[in-house]
Coordinates of N, CA and C in Angstrom, one line a residue:
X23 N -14.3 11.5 -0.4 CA -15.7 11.8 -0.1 C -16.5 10.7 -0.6
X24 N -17.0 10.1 0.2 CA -18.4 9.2 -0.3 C -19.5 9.2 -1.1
X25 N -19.0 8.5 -2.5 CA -20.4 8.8 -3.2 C -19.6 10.2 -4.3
X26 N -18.2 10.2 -4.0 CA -17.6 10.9 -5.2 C -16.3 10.5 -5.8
X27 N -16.2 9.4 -6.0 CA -15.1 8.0 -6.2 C -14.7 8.9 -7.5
X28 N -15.9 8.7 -8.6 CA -15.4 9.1 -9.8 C -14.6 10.6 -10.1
X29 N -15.5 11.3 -9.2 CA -14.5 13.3 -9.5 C -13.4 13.3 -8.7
X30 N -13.3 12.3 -7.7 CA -11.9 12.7 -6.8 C -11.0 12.3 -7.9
X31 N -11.5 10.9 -8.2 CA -10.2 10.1 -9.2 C -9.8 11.3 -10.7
X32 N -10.8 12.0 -10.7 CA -10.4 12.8 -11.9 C -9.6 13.8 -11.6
X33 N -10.0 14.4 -10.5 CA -9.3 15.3 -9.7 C -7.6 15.1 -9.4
X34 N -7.4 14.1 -9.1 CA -6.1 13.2 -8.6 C -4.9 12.9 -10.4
X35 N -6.2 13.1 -11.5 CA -5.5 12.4 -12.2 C -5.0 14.0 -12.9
X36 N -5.6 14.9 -12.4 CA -5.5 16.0 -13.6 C -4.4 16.9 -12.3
X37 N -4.2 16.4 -11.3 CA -2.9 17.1 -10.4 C -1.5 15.8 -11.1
X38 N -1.8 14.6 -10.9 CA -0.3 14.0 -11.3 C 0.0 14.4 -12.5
X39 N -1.0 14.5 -13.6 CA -1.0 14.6 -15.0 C 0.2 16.2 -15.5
X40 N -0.3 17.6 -14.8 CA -0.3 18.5 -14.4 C 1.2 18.7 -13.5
X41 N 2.2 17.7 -13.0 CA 2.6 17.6 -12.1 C 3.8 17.2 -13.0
X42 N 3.5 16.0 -13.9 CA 3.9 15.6 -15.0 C 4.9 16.0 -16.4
X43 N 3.7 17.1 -16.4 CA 4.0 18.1 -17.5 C 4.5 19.2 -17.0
X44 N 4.5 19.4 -15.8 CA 5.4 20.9 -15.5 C 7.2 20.1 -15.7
X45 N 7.1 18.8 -14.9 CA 8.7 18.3 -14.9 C 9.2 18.2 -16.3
X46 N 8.4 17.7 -17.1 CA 8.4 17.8 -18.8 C 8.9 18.9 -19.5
X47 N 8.2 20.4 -19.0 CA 8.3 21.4 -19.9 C 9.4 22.2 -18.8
X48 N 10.0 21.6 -17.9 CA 11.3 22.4 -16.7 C 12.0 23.0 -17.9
X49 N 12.5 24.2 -18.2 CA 13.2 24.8 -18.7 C 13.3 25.3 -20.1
X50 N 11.5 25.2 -20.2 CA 10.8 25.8 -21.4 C 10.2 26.9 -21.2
X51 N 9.8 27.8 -21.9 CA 9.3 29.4 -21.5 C 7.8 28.9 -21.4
X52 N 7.4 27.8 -20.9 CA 6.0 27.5 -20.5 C 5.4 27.1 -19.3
X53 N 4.7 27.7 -18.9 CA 4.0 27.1 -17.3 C 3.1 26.7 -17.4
X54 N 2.6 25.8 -16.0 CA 1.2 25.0 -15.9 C 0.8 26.3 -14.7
X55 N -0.6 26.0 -14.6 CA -1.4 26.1 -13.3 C -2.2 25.3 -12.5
X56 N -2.3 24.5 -11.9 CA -3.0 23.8 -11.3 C -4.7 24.3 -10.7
X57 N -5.4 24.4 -11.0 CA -6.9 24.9 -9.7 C -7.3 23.9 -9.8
X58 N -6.8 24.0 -7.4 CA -7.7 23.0 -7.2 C -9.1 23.9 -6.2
X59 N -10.0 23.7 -6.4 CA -10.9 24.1 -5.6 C -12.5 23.8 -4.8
X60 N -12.4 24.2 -3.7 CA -13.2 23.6 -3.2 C -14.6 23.8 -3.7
X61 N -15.9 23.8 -3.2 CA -17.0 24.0 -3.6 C -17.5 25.6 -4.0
X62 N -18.1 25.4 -5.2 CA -18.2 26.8 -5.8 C -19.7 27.1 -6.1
X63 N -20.3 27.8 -6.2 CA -21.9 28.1 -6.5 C -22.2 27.5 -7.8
X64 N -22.4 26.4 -8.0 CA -23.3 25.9 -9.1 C -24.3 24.7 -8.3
X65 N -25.1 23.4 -9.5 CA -25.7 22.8 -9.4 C -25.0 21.6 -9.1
X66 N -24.0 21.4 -8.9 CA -23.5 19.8 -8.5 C -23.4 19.7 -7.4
X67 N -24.1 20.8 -6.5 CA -24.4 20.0 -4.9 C -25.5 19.3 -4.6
X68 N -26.4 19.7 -5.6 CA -27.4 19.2 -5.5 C -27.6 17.9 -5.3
X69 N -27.2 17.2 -6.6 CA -26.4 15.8 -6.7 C -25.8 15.5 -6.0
X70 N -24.9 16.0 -5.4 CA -24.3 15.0 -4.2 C -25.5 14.8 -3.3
X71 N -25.9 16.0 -2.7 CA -26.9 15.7 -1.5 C -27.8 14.6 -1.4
X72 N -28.3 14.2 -2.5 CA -28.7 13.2 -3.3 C -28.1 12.0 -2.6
X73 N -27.1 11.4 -2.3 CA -26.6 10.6 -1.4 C -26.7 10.8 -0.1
X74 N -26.7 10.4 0.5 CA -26.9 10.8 2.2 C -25.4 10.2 2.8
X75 N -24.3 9.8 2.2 CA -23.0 9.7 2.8 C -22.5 10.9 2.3
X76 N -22.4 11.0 1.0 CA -22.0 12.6 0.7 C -22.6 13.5 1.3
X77 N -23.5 14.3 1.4 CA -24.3 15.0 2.2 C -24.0 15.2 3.4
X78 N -23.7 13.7 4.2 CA -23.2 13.7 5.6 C -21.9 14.6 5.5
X79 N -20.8 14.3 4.7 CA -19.4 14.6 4.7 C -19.5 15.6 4.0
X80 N -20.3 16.4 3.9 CA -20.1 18.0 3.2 C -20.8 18.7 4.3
X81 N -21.7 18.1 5.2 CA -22.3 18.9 6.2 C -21.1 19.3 7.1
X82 N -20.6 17.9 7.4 CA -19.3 18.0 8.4 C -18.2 19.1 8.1
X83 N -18.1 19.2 6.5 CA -17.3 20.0 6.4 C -17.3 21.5 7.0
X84 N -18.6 21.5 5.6 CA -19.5 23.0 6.0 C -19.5 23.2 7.8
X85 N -19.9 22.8 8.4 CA -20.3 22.6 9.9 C -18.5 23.4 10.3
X86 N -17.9 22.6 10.3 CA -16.5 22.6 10.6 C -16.0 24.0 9.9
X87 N -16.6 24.5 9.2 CA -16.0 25.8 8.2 C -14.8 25.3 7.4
X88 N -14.5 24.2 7.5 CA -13.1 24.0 6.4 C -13.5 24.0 5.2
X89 N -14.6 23.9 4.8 CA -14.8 24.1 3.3 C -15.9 25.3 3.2
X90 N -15.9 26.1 2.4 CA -16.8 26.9 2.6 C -17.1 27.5 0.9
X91 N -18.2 27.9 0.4 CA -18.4 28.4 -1.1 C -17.6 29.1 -1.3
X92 N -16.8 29.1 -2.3 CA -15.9 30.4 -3.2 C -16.7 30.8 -4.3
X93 N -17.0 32.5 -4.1 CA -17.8 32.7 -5.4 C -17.1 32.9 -6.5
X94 N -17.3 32.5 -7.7 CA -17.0 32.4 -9.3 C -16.2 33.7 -9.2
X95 N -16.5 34.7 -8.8 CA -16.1 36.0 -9.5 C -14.3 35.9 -8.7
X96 N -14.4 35.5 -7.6 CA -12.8 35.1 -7.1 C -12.2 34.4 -7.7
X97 N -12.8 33.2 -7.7 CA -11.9 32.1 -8.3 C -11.3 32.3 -10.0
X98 N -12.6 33.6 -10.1 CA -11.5 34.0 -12.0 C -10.3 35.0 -11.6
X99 N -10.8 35.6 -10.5 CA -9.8 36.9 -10.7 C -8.6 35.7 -10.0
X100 N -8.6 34.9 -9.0 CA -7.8 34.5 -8.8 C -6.4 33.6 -9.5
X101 N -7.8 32.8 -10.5 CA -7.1 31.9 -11.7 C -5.7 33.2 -13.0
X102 N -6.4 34.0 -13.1 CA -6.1 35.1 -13.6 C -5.0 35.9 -13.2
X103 N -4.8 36.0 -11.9 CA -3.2 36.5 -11.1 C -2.2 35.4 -11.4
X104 N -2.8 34.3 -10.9 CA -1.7 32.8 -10.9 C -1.2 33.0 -12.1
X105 N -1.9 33.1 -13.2 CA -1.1 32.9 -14.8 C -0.6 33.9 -14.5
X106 N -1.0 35.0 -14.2 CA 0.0 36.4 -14.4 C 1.4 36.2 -14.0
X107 N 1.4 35.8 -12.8 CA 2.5 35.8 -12.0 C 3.2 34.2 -12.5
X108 N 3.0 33.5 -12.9 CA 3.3 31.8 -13.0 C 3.0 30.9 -12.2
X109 N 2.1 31.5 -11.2 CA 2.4 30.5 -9.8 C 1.7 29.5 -10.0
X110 N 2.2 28.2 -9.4 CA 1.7 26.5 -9.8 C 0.5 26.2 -9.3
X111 N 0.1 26.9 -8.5 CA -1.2 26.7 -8.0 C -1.8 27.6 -7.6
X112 N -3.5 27.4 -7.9 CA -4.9 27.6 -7.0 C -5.2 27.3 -6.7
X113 N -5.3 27.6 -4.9 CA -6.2 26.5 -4.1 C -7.4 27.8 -3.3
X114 N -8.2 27.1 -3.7 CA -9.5 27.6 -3.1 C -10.0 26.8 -2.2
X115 N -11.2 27.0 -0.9 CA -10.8 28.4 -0.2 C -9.8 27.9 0.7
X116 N -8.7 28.9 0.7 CA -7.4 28.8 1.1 C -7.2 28.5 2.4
X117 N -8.6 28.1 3.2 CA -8.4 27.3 4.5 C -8.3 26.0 4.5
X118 N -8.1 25.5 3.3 CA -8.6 24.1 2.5 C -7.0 23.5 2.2
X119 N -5.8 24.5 2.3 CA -4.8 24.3 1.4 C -4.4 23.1 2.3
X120 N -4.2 22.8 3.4 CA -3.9 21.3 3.9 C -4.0 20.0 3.2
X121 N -5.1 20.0 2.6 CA -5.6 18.7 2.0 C -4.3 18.5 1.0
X122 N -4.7 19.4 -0.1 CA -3.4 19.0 -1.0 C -2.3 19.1 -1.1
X123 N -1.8 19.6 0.2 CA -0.2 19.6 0.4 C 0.5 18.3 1.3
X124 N -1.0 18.1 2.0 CA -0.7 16.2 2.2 C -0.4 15.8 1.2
X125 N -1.3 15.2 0.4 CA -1.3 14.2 -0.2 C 0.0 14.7 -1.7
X126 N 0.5 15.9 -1.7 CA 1.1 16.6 -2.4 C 2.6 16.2 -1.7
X127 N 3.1 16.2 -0.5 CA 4.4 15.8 0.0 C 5.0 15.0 -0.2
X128 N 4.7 13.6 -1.0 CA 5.5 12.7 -1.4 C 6.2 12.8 -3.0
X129 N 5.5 13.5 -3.8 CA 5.4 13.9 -5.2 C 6.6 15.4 -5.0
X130 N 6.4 16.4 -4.6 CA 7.1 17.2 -4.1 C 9.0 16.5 -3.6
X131 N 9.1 15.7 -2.6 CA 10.4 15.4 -2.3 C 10.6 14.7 -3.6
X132 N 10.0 13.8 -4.1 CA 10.6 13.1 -5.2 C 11.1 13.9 -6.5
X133 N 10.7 15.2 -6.2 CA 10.9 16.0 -7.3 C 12.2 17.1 -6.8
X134 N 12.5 16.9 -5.9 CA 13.6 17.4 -5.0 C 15.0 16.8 -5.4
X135 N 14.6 15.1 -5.0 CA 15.5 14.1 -5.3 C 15.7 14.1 -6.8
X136 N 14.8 14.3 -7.6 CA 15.4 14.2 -9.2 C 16.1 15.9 -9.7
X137 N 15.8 16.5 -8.4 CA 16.5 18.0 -9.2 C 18.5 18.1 -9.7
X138 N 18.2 18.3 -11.0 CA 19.4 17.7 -11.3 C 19.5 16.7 -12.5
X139 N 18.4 15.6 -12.5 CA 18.4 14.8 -13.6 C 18.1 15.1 -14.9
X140 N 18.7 15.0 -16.0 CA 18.3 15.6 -17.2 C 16.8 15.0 -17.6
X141 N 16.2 16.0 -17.8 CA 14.5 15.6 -18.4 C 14.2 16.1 -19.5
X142 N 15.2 16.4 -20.2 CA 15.0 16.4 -21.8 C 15.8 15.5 -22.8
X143 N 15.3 14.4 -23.5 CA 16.1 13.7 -24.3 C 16.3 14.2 -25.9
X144 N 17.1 14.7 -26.3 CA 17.1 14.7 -27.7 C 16.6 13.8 -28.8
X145 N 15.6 13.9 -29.5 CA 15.1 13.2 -30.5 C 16.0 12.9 -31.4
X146 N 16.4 11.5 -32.3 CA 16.7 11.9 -33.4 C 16.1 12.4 -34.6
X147 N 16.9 13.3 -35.6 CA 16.0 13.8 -36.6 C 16.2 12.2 -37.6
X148 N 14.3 12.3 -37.9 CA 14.1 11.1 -38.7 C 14.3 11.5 -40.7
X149 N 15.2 10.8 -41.5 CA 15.3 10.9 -42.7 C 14.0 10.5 -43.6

């Protein structure tokens, strides 16, 4: 999105990061959840609109219905089942799930191709 360089890149860093640490903790009684989600009822649209490229490309969205407000009260109860159940991801609003299963399909096979590789190294104990 234009004029949102910095949140995508955070966004990008906290799915590989996340992506990371699930291959890390494979076969530990611990899980991640990922939430990614689209636009939610606060004040940071404001600020975008504030740009007129961003603004453009959120109209387009909105226009298009692919992105649409998720209100807070979903996105907890939703956050909330995921942990219940384990499941690796949130994606809000779930007409949106395309985006990150793109950009998600090369990370995904590569994690296919390593199933099998040992991803835990024994420490040695230090004297």
């Amino acid at each position: 999105m234009p004029g949102l360089v910095a949140y995508c890149v955070s966004k990008a860093a906290l799915s590989h990061f996340t992506a990371g640490l699930r291959a890390d903790l494979r076969g530990l009684p611990i899980g991640t959840t990922l939430v990614e989600l689209g636009p939610i009822p606060t004040n940071m649209q404001a600020g975008v609109n504030d740009f007129e490229p961003a603004a453009k490309s959120f109209e387009r969205f909105y226009r298009t219905r692919l992105l649409v407000q998720v209100p807070r009260e979903k996105v907890a109860n939703e956050v909330v089942e995921a942990v219940r159940k384990g499941r690796r991801h949130v994606r809000l609003p779930k007409r949106a799930v395309l985006f990150p299963l793109l950009s998600e399909a090369p990370r995904r096979t590569t994690e296919l191709v390593l199933t099998g590789v040992p991803h835990q190294v024994k420490q040695p104990h230090l004297r």
